[in-house]
Structure formats: C-alpha cells, structure tokens
XYZ file of C-alpha atoms in Angstrom:
459
model
C 10.870 79.019 112.136
C 9.274 78.441 115.482
C 8.014 74.956 116.776
C 4.271 76.768 116.910
C 4.508 77.581 113.139
C 3.899 75.019 110.226
C 4.784 75.010 106.875
C 2.300 76.758 104.514
C 2.403 76.469 100.491
C 3.273 79.213 98.505
C 0.182 81.636 97.969
C -1.394 81.123 101.107
C -3.097 83.670 102.951
C 0.242 84.513 105.171
C 2.131 84.706 102.049
C -0.281 87.024 100.732
C 0.078 89.126 103.412
C 3.660 89.182 103.210
C 3.451 89.900 99.893
C 1.355 93.176 100.484
C 4.095 94.454 102.495
C 2.071 93.820 106.259
C 3.232 90.887 108.748
C 0.986 88.609 110.632
C 0.113 91.543 112.801
C -0.159 93.832 110.286
C 3.359 95.694 110.772
C 5.605 96.407 108.086
C 8.943 94.499 108.966
C 12.423 96.414 108.075
C 13.914 95.122 104.931
C 16.829 92.642 105.550
C 20.207 94.302 104.803
C 21.971 92.554 101.789
C 24.826 90.383 102.742
C 28.184 92.107 102.033
C 29.696 90.276 99.138
C 32.828 88.330 100.037
C 36.459 89.951 98.847
C 37.243 88.190 95.653
C 40.102 85.427 96.003
C 43.129 85.944 94.132
C 42.440 85.102 90.386
C 38.545 85.730 90.453
C 36.530 88.481 88.913
C 35.160 91.597 90.870
C 31.887 91.948 90.754
C 30.700 94.862 88.398
C 34.531 95.154 86.977
C 36.202 94.306 83.825
C 35.615 90.582 83.181
C 38.572 90.572 80.845
C 41.027 91.806 83.893
C 41.263 90.784 87.320
C 40.402 93.149 89.901
C 43.155 91.887 92.314
C 46.536 92.545 90.573
C 49.096 93.838 93.109
C 52.577 94.435 91.562
C 51.357 94.834 88.059
C 49.207 97.222 86.781
C 47.874 98.823 89.701
C 49.687 99.708 93.306
C 48.206 97.815 96.125
C 46.075 99.947 98.454
C 44.466 102.231 95.780
C 40.427 101.837 95.272
C 39.618 98.667 92.861
C 37.131 99.245 90.415
C 33.926 97.418 91.154
C 34.357 98.051 94.806
C 33.037 101.728 95.621
C 31.626 100.538 98.755
C 33.677 98.379 100.652
C 35.523 100.277 103.349
C 36.802 97.420 104.698
C 38.479 96.276 101.903
C 39.810 99.574 100.798
C 40.654 100.750 103.768
C 41.960 97.616 105.550
C 44.936 99.128 107.833
C 46.811 96.054 107.362
C 46.639 96.638 103.365
C 46.649 100.186 102.692
C 48.504 101.545 105.607
C 50.892 98.987 106.287
C 54.071 100.692 107.509
C 56.309 98.054 105.929
C 54.439 98.338 102.595
C 54.311 101.777 101.551
C 55.406 104.116 104.506
C 58.440 102.351 105.863
C 61.331 104.553 105.909
C 63.786 102.075 105.671
C 62.344 100.191 102.732
C 64.327 101.448 100.217
C 67.204 101.971 102.214
C 67.751 98.577 103.570
C 67.170 96.688 99.982
C 68.101 99.722 97.714
C 71.636 100.861 98.258
C 72.934 99.607 101.260
C 75.586 101.894 103.224
C 78.836 100.524 104.881
C 78.609 98.399 107.610
C 79.261 100.012 111.283
C 82.645 99.044 112.674
C 84.151 99.200 109.340
C 86.907 101.680 108.075
C 89.072 101.745 105.118
C 92.886 101.241 105.720
C 94.633 104.470 106.567
C 96.795 106.085 104.193
C 98.887 108.439 105.746
C 101.714 108.531 103.058
C 102.472 106.893 99.688
C 100.577 104.065 99.909
C 97.723 102.548 101.981
C 98.785 100.486 105.024
C 97.435 97.078 103.621
C 98.915 94.345 101.394
C 99.342 96.250 97.874
C 97.893 95.290 94.820
C 99.891 94.734 91.513
C 98.816 98.155 89.938
C 99.776 100.126 93.214
C 103.057 98.448 93.112
C 103.398 99.565 89.617
C 102.174 103.253 89.999
C 103.558 103.964 93.415
C 107.014 104.278 92.653
C 106.537 107.074 89.737
C 104.268 108.721 92.598
C 107.322 108.721 95.020
C 108.924 111.179 92.490
C 106.911 114.138 93.187
C 106.054 113.523 96.663
C 109.464 114.718 97.895
C 111.288 115.847 94.605
C 114.110 117.613 96.616
C 115.046 114.196 97.828
C 114.276 111.838 94.730
C 115.184 114.016 91.664
C 117.694 116.168 93.469
C 119.634 112.781 95.092
C 119.270 110.867 91.606
C 121.061 113.976 90.067
C 123.611 114.947 92.660
C 124.570 111.279 93.399
C 124.274 109.550 89.826
C 123.592 112.188 87.083
C 126.590 114.486 87.749
C 129.101 111.505 88.379
C 128.120 109.982 85.149
C 128.130 113.311 83.572
C 131.822 113.725 84.724
C 132.903 109.855 83.864
C 131.311 110.464 80.552
C 133.196 113.590 79.661
C 136.519 111.973 80.857
C 135.988 108.886 78.922
C 135.143 110.785 75.642
C 138.131 113.103 76.015
C 140.545 110.569 76.609
C 139.000 108.179 73.840
C 139.648 111.354 71.580
C 143.247 112.089 72.550
C 144.289 108.411 72.195
C 142.529 107.822 68.764
C 143.745 111.344 67.610
C 147.232 110.528 68.597
C 147.135 107.185 66.726
C 145.718 108.542 63.846
C 148.793 111.338 63.542
C 151.374 108.998 64.388
C 153.633 107.112 61.929
C 152.467 103.703 60.415
C 155.511 101.599 62.405
C 154.368 103.396 65.912
C 150.332 102.658 65.356
C 150.544 99.223 66.701
C 152.093 100.217 70.010
C 149.885 103.388 70.334
C 146.805 101.337 69.436
C 147.624 98.811 72.206
C 148.257 101.473 74.774
C 145.108 103.282 73.596
C 143.037 100.347 74.351
C 144.708 99.980 78.207
C 143.843 103.386 78.692
C 140.140 102.709 77.349
C 139.970 99.868 79.959
C 141.201 101.958 82.777
C 139.018 104.537 82.168
C 136.148 101.834 81.984
C 136.947 100.568 85.314
C 136.842 103.476 86.574
C 133.783 104.668 85.450
C 132.152 101.060 86.924
C 133.704 102.238 90.152
C 132.261 105.718 90.357
C 128.806 104.519 88.877
C 129.039 101.410 91.464
C 129.338 103.430 94.617
C 127.058 106.443 93.848
C 124.301 103.968 92.392
C 124.588 102.166 95.938
C 124.354 105.460 97.640
C 121.259 106.512 95.768
C 119.568 103.251 96.142
C 120.235 103.300 100.061
C 118.760 106.748 100.141
C 115.518 105.950 98.084
C 114.859 103.019 100.042
C 114.982 104.812 103.223
C 113.022 107.890 101.614
C 109.916 105.383 100.382
C 110.073 103.608 103.652
C 109.468 106.689 105.829
C 106.977 108.309 103.078
C 104.935 105.065 103.582
C 104.572 106.278 107.080
C 103.556 110.219 106.041
C 107.198 111.625 106.728
C 109.375 113.855 104.370
C 112.786 113.565 105.896
C 115.539 115.846 104.805
C 118.795 114.825 103.017
C 120.640 115.029 106.137
C 118.232 112.652 107.946
C 118.504 110.361 104.975
C 122.025 110.461 105.474
C 122.167 109.634 109.277
C 119.612 106.869 108.174
C 122.152 104.798 105.640
C 125.422 105.968 106.641
C 126.168 103.028 108.690
C 124.671 100.658 105.717
C 126.880 102.278 103.151
C 129.233 99.670 103.436
C 126.934 96.877 102.655
C 125.197 98.729 99.592
C 128.682 99.091 98.166
C 129.680 95.517 98.853
C 126.398 93.936 97.651
C 126.385 96.221 94.420
C 130.131 95.069 93.678
C 129.140 91.459 94.307
C 126.254 91.495 91.612
C 128.585 93.170 89.356
C 131.150 90.456 90.015
C 128.666 87.519 89.652
C 127.483 88.908 86.595
C 130.733 89.406 85.045
C 132.103 85.671 85.981
C 129.187 84.217 84.375
C 129.762 86.361 81.059
C 132.998 85.333 81.275
C 132.605 81.753 81.819
C 130.161 81.289 78.490
C 132.686 83.311 76.782
C 135.643 81.092 77.641
C 133.761 77.944 76.518
C 132.964 79.558 73.362
C 136.369 80.462 72.622
C 137.729 77.034 73.659
C 135.156 75.328 71.310
C 136.057 77.558 68.694
C 139.856 77.170 68.622
C 139.191 73.212 68.074
C 138.590 74.032 64.841
C 136.350 72.094 62.316
C 132.851 71.723 61.837
C 132.485 70.380 65.185
C 134.077 73.072 67.085
C 132.214 75.828 65.205
C 128.873 74.219 65.801
C 129.510 73.270 69.360
C 130.532 77.062 69.812
C 127.462 78.409 68.430
C 125.468 75.717 70.341
C 127.088 76.826 73.561
C 126.622 80.602 72.702
C 123.100 80.360 72.158
C 122.125 77.587 74.764
C 124.599 79.493 77.447
C 123.198 82.851 76.793
C 119.670 81.778 77.319
C 120.683 79.844 80.654
C 122.685 82.888 81.902
C 119.634 85.342 81.311
C 117.313 82.971 82.904
C 119.813 82.360 85.870
C 120.303 86.194 86.392
C 116.822 86.855 86.611
C 115.989 84.287 88.971
C 118.780 85.232 91.502
C 117.967 88.914 90.878
C 114.032 88.586 91.903
C 115.056 86.290 94.529
C 117.903 88.573 96.239
C 115.652 91.981 95.079
C 115.045 93.027 98.499
C 118.514 92.694 99.835
C 118.894 96.681 99.551
C 115.382 97.055 101.993
C 117.040 94.513 104.346
C 120.136 96.291 104.732
C 119.129 99.890 105.115
C 115.573 99.264 106.962
C 116.018 96.397 109.066
C 119.663 97.368 109.455
C 120.993 93.670 108.930
C 124.314 92.727 107.826
C 124.998 91.628 104.414
C 124.721 87.955 104.973
C 121.710 88.089 106.795
C 119.996 90.519 104.599
C 120.542 87.866 101.677
C 118.865 85.481 103.837
C 116.014 87.722 104.484
C 115.670 88.511 101.007
C 115.364 84.651 100.009
C 112.825 84.089 102.502
C 110.538 86.902 102.121
C 110.194 86.183 98.213
C 109.448 82.656 98.742
C 106.080 82.087 97.415
C 105.939 85.522 95.567
C 108.355 85.162 93.120
C 106.467 85.411 89.951
C 104.649 88.458 91.753
C 108.024 89.977 92.263
C 109.690 89.059 88.880
C 106.433 90.788 87.403
C 106.587 94.135 88.902
C 110.482 94.319 88.266
C 110.558 93.347 85.067
C 107.528 95.799 84.144
C 109.231 98.746 85.980
C 112.538 98.013 83.749
C 110.859 97.833 80.608
C 108.892 101.205 81.172
C 112.111 102.670 82.210
C 113.965 101.429 79.269
C 111.455 102.242 76.793
C 111.515 106.043 77.955
C 115.441 106.107 78.113
C 115.423 104.774 74.493
C 112.647 107.014 73.235
C 114.815 109.835 74.750
C 118.036 108.716 73.635
C 117.789 107.166 70.076
C 117.131 110.523 68.482
C 120.939 111.727 69.763
C 122.396 108.496 68.073
C 120.953 109.753 64.566
C 122.031 113.407 65.450
C 125.593 111.940 65.693
C 125.729 110.179 62.201
C 124.333 113.240 60.570
C 127.023 115.171 61.854
C 129.683 113.253 61.459
C 128.551 113.430 57.371
C 128.207 117.302 57.597
C 131.692 118.182 59.415
C 133.661 115.527 57.261
C 131.852 114.405 54.486
C 135.268 112.505 52.891
C 136.371 110.967 56.207
C 134.689 107.516 55.270
C 136.440 107.531 51.601
C 140.020 108.855 53.259
C 140.469 107.925 56.735
C 143.775 109.114 56.652
C 142.859 112.690 55.962
C 142.454 115.487 58.595
C 138.554 115.200 58.372
C 139.148 111.856 60.506
C 139.901 113.928 63.850
C 136.852 116.339 63.022
C 134.452 113.427 62.574
C 135.911 111.654 65.788
C 135.336 115.170 67.799
C 131.841 115.761 66.293
C 131.048 111.844 67.137
C 132.502 112.292 70.702
C 130.407 115.712 71.303
C 127.250 114.044 70.372
C 128.156 111.178 72.667
C 128.617 113.528 75.433
C 125.397 115.234 75.275
C 123.569 111.903 74.709
C 125.342 110.715 77.964
C 124.411 113.725 79.552
C 120.880 113.491 78.729
C 120.869 109.602 79.273
C 122.660 110.117 82.846
C 119.619 112.432 83.797
C 117.004 109.955 82.462
C 118.765 107.154 84.065
C 119.143 108.683 87.438
C 115.610 109.469 87.324
C 114.789 105.637 86.096
C 117.243 104.704 89.139
C 115.030 106.339 91.517
C 111.770 104.388 90.104
C 113.228 101.114 90.260
C 114.889 101.698 93.973
C 111.401 102.736 95.096
C 109.777 99.762 93.455
C 112.182 97.549 95.386
C 111.496 99.279 98.597
C 107.580 98.590 98.224
C 107.962 95.052 97.205
C 110.006 94.561 100.345
C 107.034 96.680 102.397
C 104.377 94.428 100.477
C 105.960 91.070 101.097
C 106.321 92.144 104.898
C 102.879 92.848 105.016
C 101.614 89.311 103.435
C 103.775 87.296 105.219
C 104.450 89.091 108.540
C 101.429 91.645 109.105
C 103.572 94.465 108.784
C 100.779 96.595 108.178
C 99.438 96.215 111.650
C 102.835 97.512 113.153
C 102.536 100.598 110.509
C 99.046 101.230 111.579
C 99.491 101.316 115.169
C 102.333 103.546 115.021
C 101.007 105.806 112.990
C 97.732 106.214 115.380
C 100.486 106.605 118.259
C 101.849 109.504 116.544
C 99.007 110.891 115.846
C 97.741 110.825 119.835
C 101.161 112.198 120.634
C 102.802 109.027 121.750
C 106.145 107.733 120.702
C 106.668 104.145 119.430
C 109.821 102.439 118.012
C 110.542 102.097 114.711
C 107.732 99.774 113.237
C 110.607 98.107 110.775
C 112.570 96.670 113.253
C 110.491 95.327 115.484
C 109.360 91.372 115.830
C 106.880 90.287 113.264
C 103.123 90.092 114.699
C 101.641 86.398 114.457
C 98.854 87.605 112.172
C 99.281 86.723 108.653
C 97.479 87.870 105.664
C 95.575 84.733 103.895
C 97.478 83.212 101.099
C 100.980 84.029 102.742
C-alpha cells in the first residue's frame, strides 16, 4: 500500500472493480501464484495424503528418495539432490563393503605354514592332532623307523623270552619231584636275566627312535623331509645322552618303587595288627605319592630329549633347559602328555585285549584236562599254546607300541617348539629362516641361534 492510497471499506467502488476483474485503470492483473506449501516436518501429515499414515517415513515402509503420495508437484522435494541422489545414501559403492563384511586389513597375513604346523605359538588342539599327522607326512621315516628300531627288536626279544620260559617250565614240569625246587630257582634266575636283557634292548632302541622322531619333527616344522641317513647324522653324536637319559629315568622309577616296597615289607614283617595296617596305609599313600611325583618330574623334564637333539646340549644342561622351559606351562604340558598317552593306551588295549581272550580259549581247546591234572602231558600243550598266543600278541603290541612311541616322541618335540615360541620368540627365527631359504639365502640352524628379545604375551 502506497502513501497516496487510503483505506476503503469493503464494497467500495475500487473493490467492485476488482471483483469485476479490472484494476483501477481497467487492466486485468495476473493472478498471483499460490505460495508453495512448506514441506512437512517430521511427524506431520502431508497435504492430500492419508491422515492415518505419516508421509515421511524413511527406513520403515518406504525407501527415502521415492515420490511421496501427496507431493506430485514438488520437484524440489522429490528431486532434492542431497536427498534422492546423495552418493552416500543409495549409490555409494563402498556402503555395503564398509559396513557389511569387512575384508582383511592391509598389511596383515596369516603366519606361514611351510610344514607340519604353522609358525606361531600352537593351540592345544594342534599339539594333540599334529603328532598323529607326523605319521603320514614322512611315513618312510616315522613308521619305518618305528618298526625297524623298536618293533623288530621287541619281537625278537619276545620270541626269545617266550622260548626260554617254555623250555624252563617244561624242564621243571618233567623233572623229578626232588629236583623241581632247584630247577625252579634256576628258571626264575633265567627269567630275570631275560627280563634285564629285554629292558636293555628296549631302552637302547627306544632312545634311538626317540632321537630320530624328535629330529624329524623339528625339520618337518620347517617343511624339510630328511632321509634316514641325514637323520642319523643329526643324532649320531647325541645317542649317548639319549641312552643315558633313558636309563636314568628307568633307574629313578625303579628306585622309587623299590623304596615303597621295602617300607611295606618292613612294616608287614613287624607282625600284628599295627604292622598290617601300617603296611596297607604306606602302600596306598606311597603308591599315590609315587605316581604324583613321577608325573610331576616327567612333565618338568619332558623336553630333555628335544634339548639334547635339537639344541645339541649336554645331558646336565638339557635337564636344566627343560626345567626352565616348562616353568609357567606345567599344566598345559601335562595335559598334552596325558591325553596323548591315554589315546595311545586305549588304541593299544583295543588291539591287544582280543589276543588275551584268544589265548584262554586256545588253552581250553588244546588241553582241556590240564587244569584238573597239571602233572599230565597236557600241561606242556597249554604252555605252548599260551606262549604262542603271547608271541602273536607281543608282535601286534610291538607294532602298535612302536607307532605309539612315534606319536609320543612327536608330541614331545612339538611341546618343546611351542614352549620356545611362547617364551623366546622362536617363531620369528623360524619365519626368517624359511623366508631366507625361499629367496636362495642360507642362514644358520634357527634352533641353535640365541633367543630374540621378543616374547609372546603371557610367557
């Protein structure tokens, strides 16, 4: 309204002209454009839309960017570049890749696995499964060495013992009654000699087998497959320490058992109720204590063969080395050893028990009257059939036991490698050695190098 215009009441002449469609000069003014309705705020109803449904519902019933009902003539509202064509909303190619399934981070790679196990601290399940995998990675060495160094000697010793026992028992059974006492004493002495011989043979060949398997597993970890001659060169200078360590274990166990038995016998010889009760209590408590002591010492000293062969340490230094490596990881080491032993023992028993029942049945078939008349000629037939079954059982048991020894020795070697990875960062040395070998460079044996300063958490 200008200054020269005055207010007029509705219904005046000018208003009448306006109502007729003419202005003050008779010209027809253009109709004013209707003001564009403001876009509804969040939660308001759109004009012309369904009053029961909000027109702005992104993320629920309609996708943002589609035309809303009630806004057919709102180009600014439907074609808002920041709303419908926003690259980060509908057309961003990295939207799903960034928040959907993240890919591997740049610069990260899994630890290498050139051989038997990955070159990182080993999980508990890996320590249980990898010893069995070692059997099939190089069977000429593992199974072949087991049969050659432990299976065949055990079979020979079993046959010799069975033949000697049969001859001694048959001689006692066919001798005069007056001479049976002397012959029985001689038979017992001969059986003791055969038993000692069996222990010596099994100890020597068992130590040799353990050294070969420990060396084989340590090289399999690096992806190497050595021949039997190369492994022999590796352990040839360590055989004395291995045999000495095996005999030391045997003597320590024998001394502990002898001590407990001596105390029990001494208490029993006192006589009376107190002596008998004391002998029983000492037998129970002493046996439990002896088992606990043996388990503890064996776990603490379990990696002595690995230190002897892999690090080429003398026996005393290897004992100290094993004690330090297992410190802080006793229960983990004990768990692996006991589980491996239980698995091997169960397999051995499943295979060996049927031969025991077979021996009992054959004894009844070949000599059914031997039990009622032990002085008859059928007694020798019973002994022969029983010994024959025992020999067959010993052969099968020797084969299974040899393979079980391979698994247990492989577990000891892997425990040693895992402990050094956790406490000394051995995996860094192994990875460096493998990478250098792939590029054609030569590095010293990583197992004999000084331990780096890096260690794994929790070591």
